[in-house]
Tab-separated table of C-alpha atoms in Angstrom:
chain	number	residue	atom	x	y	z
E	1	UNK	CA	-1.915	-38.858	43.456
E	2	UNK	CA	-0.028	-38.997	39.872
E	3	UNK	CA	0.364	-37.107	36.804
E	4	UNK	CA	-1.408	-34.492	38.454
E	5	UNK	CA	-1.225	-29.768	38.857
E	6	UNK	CA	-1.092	-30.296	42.434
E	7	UNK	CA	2.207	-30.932	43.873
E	8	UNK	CA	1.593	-32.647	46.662
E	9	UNK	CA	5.265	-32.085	48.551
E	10	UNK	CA	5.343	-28.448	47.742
E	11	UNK	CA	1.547	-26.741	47.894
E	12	UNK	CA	-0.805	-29.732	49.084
E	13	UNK	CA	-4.318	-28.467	49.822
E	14	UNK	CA	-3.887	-31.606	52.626
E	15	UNK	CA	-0.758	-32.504	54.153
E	16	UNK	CA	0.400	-35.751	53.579
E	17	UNK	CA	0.090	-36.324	57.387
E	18	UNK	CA	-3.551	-35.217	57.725
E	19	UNK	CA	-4.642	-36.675	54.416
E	20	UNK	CA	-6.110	-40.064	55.600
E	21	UNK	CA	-7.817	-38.457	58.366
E	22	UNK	CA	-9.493	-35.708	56.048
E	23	UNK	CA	-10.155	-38.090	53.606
E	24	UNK	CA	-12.751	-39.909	55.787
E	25	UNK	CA	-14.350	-36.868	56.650
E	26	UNK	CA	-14.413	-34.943	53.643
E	27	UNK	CA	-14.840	-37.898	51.074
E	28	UNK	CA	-18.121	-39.394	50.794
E	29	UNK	CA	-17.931	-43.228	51.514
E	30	UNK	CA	-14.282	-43.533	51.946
E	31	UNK	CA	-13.463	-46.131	54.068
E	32	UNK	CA	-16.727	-48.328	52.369
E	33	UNK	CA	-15.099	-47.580	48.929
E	34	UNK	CA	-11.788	-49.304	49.967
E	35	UNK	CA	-13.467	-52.256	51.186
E	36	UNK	CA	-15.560	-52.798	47.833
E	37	UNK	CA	-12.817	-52.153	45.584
E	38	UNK	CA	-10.443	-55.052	47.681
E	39	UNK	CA	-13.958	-57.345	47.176
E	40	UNK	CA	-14.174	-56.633	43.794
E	41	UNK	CA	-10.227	-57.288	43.414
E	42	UNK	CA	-10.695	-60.865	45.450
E	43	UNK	CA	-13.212	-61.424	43.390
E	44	UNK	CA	-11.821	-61.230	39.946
E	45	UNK	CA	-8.088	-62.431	40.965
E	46	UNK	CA	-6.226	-65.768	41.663
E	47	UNK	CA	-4.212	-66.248	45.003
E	48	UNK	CA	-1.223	-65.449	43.556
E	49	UNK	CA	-1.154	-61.750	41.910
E	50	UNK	CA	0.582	-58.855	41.247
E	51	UNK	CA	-1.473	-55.512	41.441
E	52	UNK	CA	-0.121	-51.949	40.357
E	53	UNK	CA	-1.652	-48.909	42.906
E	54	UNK	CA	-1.775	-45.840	40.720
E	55	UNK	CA	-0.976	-42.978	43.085
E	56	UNK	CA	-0.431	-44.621	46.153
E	57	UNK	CA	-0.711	-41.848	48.077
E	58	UNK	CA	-0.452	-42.203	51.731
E	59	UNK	CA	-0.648	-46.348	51.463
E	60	UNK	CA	-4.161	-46.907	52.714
E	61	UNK	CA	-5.020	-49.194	49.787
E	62	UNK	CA	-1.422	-50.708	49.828
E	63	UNK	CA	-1.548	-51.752	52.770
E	64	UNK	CA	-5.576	-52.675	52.666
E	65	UNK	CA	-5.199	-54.784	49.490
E	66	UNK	CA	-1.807	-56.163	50.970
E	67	UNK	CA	-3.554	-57.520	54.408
E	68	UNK	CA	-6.447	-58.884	52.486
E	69	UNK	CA	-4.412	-61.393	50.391
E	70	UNK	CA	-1.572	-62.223	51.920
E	71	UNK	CA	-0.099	-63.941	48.481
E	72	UNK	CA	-0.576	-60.474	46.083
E	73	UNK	CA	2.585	-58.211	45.407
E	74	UNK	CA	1.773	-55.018	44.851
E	75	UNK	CA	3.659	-51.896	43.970
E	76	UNK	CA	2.593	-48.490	44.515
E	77	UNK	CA	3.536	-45.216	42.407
E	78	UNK	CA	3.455	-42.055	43.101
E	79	UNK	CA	4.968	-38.605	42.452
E	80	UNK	CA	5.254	-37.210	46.066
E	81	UNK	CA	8.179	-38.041	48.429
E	82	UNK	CA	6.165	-37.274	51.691
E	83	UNK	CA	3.183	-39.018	50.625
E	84	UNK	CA	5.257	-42.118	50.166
E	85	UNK	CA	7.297	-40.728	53.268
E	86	UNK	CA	3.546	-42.152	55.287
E	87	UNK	CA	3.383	-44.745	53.286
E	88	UNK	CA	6.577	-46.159	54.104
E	89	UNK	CA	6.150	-46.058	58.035
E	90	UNK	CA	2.046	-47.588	57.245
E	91	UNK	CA	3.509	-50.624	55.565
E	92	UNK	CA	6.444	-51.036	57.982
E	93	UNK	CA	4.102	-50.880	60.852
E	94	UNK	CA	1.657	-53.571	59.748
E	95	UNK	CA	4.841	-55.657	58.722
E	96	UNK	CA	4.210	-55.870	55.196
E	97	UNK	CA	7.564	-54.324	53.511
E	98	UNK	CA	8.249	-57.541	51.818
E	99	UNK	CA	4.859	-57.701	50.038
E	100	UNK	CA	4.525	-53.721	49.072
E	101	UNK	CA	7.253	-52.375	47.135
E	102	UNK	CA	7.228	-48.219	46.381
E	103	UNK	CA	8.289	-46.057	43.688
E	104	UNK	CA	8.628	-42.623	43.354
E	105	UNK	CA	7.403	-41.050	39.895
E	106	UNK	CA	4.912	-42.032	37.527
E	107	UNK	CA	3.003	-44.636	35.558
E	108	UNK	CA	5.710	-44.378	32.290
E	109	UNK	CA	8.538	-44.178	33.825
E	110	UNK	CA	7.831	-47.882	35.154
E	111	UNK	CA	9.414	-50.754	32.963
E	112	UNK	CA	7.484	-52.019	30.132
E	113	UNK	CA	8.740	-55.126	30.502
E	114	UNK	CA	6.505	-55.603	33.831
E	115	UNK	CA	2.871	-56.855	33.330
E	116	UNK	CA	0.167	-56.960	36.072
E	117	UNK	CA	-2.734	-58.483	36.896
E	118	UNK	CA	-4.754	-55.899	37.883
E	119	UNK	CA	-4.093	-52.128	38.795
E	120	UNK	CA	-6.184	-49.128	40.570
E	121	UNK	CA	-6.326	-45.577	40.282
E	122	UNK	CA	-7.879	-44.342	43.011
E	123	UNK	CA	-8.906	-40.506	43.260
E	124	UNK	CA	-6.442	-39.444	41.057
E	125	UNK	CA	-7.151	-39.035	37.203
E	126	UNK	CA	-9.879	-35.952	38.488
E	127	UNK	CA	-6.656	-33.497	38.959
E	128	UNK	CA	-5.471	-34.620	35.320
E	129	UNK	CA	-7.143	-32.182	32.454
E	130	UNK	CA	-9.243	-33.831	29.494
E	131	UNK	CA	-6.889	-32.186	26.871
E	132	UNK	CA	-5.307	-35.620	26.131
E	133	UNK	CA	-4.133	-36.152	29.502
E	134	UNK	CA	-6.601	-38.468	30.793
E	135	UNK	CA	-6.619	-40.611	27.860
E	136	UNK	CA	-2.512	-40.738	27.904
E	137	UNK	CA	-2.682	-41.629	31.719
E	138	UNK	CA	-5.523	-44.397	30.892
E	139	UNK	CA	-3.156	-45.715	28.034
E	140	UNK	CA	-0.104	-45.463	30.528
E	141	UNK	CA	-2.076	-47.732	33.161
E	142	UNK	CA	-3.442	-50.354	30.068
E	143	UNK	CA	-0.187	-50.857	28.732
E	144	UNK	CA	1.183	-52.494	32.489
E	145	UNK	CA	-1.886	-54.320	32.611
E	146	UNK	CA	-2.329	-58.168	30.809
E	147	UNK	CA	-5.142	-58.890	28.787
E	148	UNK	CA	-7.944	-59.693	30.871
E	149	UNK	CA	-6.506	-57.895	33.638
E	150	UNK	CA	-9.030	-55.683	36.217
E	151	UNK	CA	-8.581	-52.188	36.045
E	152	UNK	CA	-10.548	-50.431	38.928
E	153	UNK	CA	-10.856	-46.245	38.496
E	154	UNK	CA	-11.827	-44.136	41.255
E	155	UNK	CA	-13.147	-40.741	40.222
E	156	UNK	CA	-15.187	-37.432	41.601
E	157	UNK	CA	-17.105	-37.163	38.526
E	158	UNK	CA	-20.191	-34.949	36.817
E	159	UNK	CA	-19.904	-31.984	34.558
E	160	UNK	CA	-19.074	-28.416	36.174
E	161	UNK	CA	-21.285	-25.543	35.572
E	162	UNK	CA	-24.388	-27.725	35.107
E	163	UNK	CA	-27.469	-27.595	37.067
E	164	UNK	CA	-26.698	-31.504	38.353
E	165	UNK	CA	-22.983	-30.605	39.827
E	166	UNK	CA	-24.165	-27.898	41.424
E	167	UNK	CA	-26.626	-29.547	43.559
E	168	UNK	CA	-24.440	-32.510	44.287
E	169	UNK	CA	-21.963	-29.870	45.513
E	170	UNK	CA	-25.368	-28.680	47.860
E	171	UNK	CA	-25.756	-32.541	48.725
E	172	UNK	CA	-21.686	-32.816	49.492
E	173	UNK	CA	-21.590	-29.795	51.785
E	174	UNK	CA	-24.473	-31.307	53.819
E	175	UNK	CA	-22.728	-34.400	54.387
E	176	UNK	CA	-19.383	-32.282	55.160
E	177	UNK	CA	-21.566	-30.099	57.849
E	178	UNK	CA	-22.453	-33.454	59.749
E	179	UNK	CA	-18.794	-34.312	59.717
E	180	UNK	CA	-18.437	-31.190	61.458
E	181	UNK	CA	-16.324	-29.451	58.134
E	182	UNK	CA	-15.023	-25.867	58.984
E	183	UNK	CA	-16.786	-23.275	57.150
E	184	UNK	CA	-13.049	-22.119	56.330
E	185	UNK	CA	-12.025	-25.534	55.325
E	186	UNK	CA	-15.345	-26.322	53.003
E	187	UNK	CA	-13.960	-22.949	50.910
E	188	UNK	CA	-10.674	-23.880	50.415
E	189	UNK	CA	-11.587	-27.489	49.355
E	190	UNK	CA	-14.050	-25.623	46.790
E	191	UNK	CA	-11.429	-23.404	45.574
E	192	UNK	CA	-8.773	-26.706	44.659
E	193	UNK	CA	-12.210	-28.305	43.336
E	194	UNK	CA	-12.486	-24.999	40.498
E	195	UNK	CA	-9.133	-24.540	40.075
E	196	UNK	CA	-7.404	-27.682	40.034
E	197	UNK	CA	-9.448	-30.591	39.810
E	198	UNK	CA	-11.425	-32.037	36.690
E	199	UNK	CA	-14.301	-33.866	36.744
E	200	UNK	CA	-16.025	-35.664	33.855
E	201	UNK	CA	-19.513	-36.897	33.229
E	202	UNK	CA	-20.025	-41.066	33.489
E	203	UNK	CA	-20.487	-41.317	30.087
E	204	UNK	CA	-16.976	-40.018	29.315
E	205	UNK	CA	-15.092	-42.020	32.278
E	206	UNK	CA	-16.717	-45.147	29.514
E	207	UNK	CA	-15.700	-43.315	26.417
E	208	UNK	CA	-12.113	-42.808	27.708
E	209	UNK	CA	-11.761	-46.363	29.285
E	210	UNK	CA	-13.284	-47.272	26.185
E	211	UNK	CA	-10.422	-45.975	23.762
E	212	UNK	CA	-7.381	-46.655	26.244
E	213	UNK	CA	-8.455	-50.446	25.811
E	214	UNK	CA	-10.923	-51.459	28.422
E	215	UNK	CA	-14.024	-52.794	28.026
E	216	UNK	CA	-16.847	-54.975	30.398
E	217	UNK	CA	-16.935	-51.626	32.345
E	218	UNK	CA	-19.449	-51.972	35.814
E	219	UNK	CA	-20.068	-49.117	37.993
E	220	UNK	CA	-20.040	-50.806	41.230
E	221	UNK	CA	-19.451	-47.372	43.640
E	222	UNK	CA	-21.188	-44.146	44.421
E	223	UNK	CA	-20.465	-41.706	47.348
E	224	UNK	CA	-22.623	-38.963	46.400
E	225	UNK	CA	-19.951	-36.909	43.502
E	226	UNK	CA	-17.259	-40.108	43.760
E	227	UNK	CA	-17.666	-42.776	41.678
E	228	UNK	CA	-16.264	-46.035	40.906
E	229	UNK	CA	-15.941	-48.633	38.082
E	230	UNK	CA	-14.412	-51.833	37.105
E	231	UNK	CA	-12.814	-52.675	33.773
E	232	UNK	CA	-11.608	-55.589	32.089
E	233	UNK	CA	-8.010	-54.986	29.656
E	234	UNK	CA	-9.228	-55.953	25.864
């Protein structure tokens, strides 16, 4: 969660302490999408690397990435002092505190002089408005990154108002009905969806990645309105 109009310490539409559990249930393919972005990560890296987690949120894909190669380093940013609060207590738990290093803020405010061999942004560039904002926070991420580096994004994604959106919205509150999603619970996730979240169309995710440097861009996840791709750093 970075960059973002939600502030998740003062008005979270999940507390930090529920959000991994709500995540499963509310987020289409949550757990799965965790396990193919870590494949496509071993996949593209060398033993030894150094991986940047873009809104690190609660730690689930610090701590994921961390277990799965015991050699990467990986630091994880984000804004909110009780998300990292859970992340904290996740990586001391699974006794990984000298792999996973935190920091509180955001993506510029990191040293320039630091370059990494991959980074992810997972479900977080959707609460960041396409005014300039996305593009910045793509440009922000690029800049950390070395040539040739992996960047994987992690988006809800699709075009409000159209015809399309609204029947993956149908589709989404099916699946959150067999997950047993409270009818007062499905309204107030709609209601952060129209008022604070922004979703873009697949073909501008690739335009934007496109101008903040990447290229060799490969879908390789969709969970319904989630979506995932894989880029390369030009």
């Amino acid at each position: 969660m970075t960059e973002q109009n939600i502030d998740f310490d003062k008005n979270a539409p999940i507390a930090g302490s529920e959000y991994d559990e709500m995540a499963r249930l509310v987020l289409p393919g949550y757990e799965a999408m965790h396990k193919m972005t870590l494949a496509c990560l071993k996949a593209k890296l060398r033993d030894k690397a150094n991986l940047l987690i873009v809104g690190a949120g609660t730690g689930m894909e610090l701590v994921q990435f961390a277990k799965g190669n015991s050699k990467w380093q990986v630091l994880g940013v984000d804004p909110s002092e009780n998300m990292l609060a859970v992340a904290k207590n996740k990586i001391q738990q699974h006794g990984l505190s000298e792999q996973i290093e935190l920091f509180q803020g955001y993506t510029n405010d990191l040293p320039e002089s630091t370059i990494y061999d991959a980074a992810t942004s997972i479900l977080v560039m959707h609460f960041i408005p396409d005014n300039g904002k996305k593009l910045s926070f793509l440009k922000s991420i690029a800049q950390r990154i070395k040539a040739s580096g992996v960047f994987i994004l992690v988006d809800v994604f699709g075009e409000k108002g159209t015809d399309d959106f609204q029947e993956m919205i149908a589709f989404v509150k099916e699946f959150w009905k067999e997950n047993k999603i409270s009818e007062a619970k499905k309204v107030e996730i709609l209601e952060t969806m129209d008022k604070a979240v922004y979703p873009i169309p697949e073909n501008r995710v690739l335009e934007l990645l496109k101008e903040a440097g990447f290229g060799q861009v490969i879908r390789f996840y969709t969970g319904l309105w989630v979506g995932g791709w894989m880029a390369v750093k030009n």
